[in-house]
mmCIF file of C-alpha atoms in Angstrom:
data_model
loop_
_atom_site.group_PDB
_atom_site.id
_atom_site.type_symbol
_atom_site.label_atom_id
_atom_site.label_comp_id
_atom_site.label_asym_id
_atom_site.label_seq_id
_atom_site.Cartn_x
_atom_site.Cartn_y
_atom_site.Cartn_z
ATOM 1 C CA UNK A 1 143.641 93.908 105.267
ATOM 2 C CA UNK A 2 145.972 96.551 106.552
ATOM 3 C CA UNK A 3 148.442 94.580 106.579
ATOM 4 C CA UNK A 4 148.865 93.730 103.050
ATOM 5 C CA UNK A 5 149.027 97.549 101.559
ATOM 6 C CA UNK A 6 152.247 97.299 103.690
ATOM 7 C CA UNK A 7 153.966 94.353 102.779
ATOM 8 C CA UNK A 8 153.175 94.997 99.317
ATOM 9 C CA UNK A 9 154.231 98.782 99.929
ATOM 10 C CA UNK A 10 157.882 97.326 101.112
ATOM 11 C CA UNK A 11 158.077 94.760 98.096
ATOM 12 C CA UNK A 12 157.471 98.229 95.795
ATOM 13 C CA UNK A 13 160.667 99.999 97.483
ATOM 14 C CA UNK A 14 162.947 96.746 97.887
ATOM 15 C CA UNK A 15 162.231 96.148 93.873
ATOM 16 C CA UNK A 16 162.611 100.526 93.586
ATOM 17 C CA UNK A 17 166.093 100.089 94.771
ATOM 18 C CA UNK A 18 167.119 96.885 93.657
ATOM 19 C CA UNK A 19 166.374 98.643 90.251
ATOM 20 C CA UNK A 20 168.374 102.167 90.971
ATOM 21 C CA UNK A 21 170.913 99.986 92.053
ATOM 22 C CA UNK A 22 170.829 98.027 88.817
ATOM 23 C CA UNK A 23 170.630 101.465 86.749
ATOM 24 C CA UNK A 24 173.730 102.606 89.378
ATOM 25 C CA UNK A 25 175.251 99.415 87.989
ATOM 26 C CA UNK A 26 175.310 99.403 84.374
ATOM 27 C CA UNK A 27 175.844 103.530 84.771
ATOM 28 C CA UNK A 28 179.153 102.794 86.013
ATOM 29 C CA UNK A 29 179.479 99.666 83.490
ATOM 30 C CA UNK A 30 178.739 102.048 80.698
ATOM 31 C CA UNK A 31 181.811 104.485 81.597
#
């Protein structure tokens, strides 16, 4: 059981900067 808060707890920040790096992306798209 203590293992799942973690996995799902590194799925959260993979998905955290997948999306600042998608908001990064169209940032520099929209300039």
């Amino acid at each position: 059981l203590r293992y799942v808060p973690k996995i799902e707890f590194k799925i959260d920040e993979d998905l955290e900067h997948q999306y600042k790096l998608i908001k990064i992306i169209t940032e520099v798209h929209a300039y």
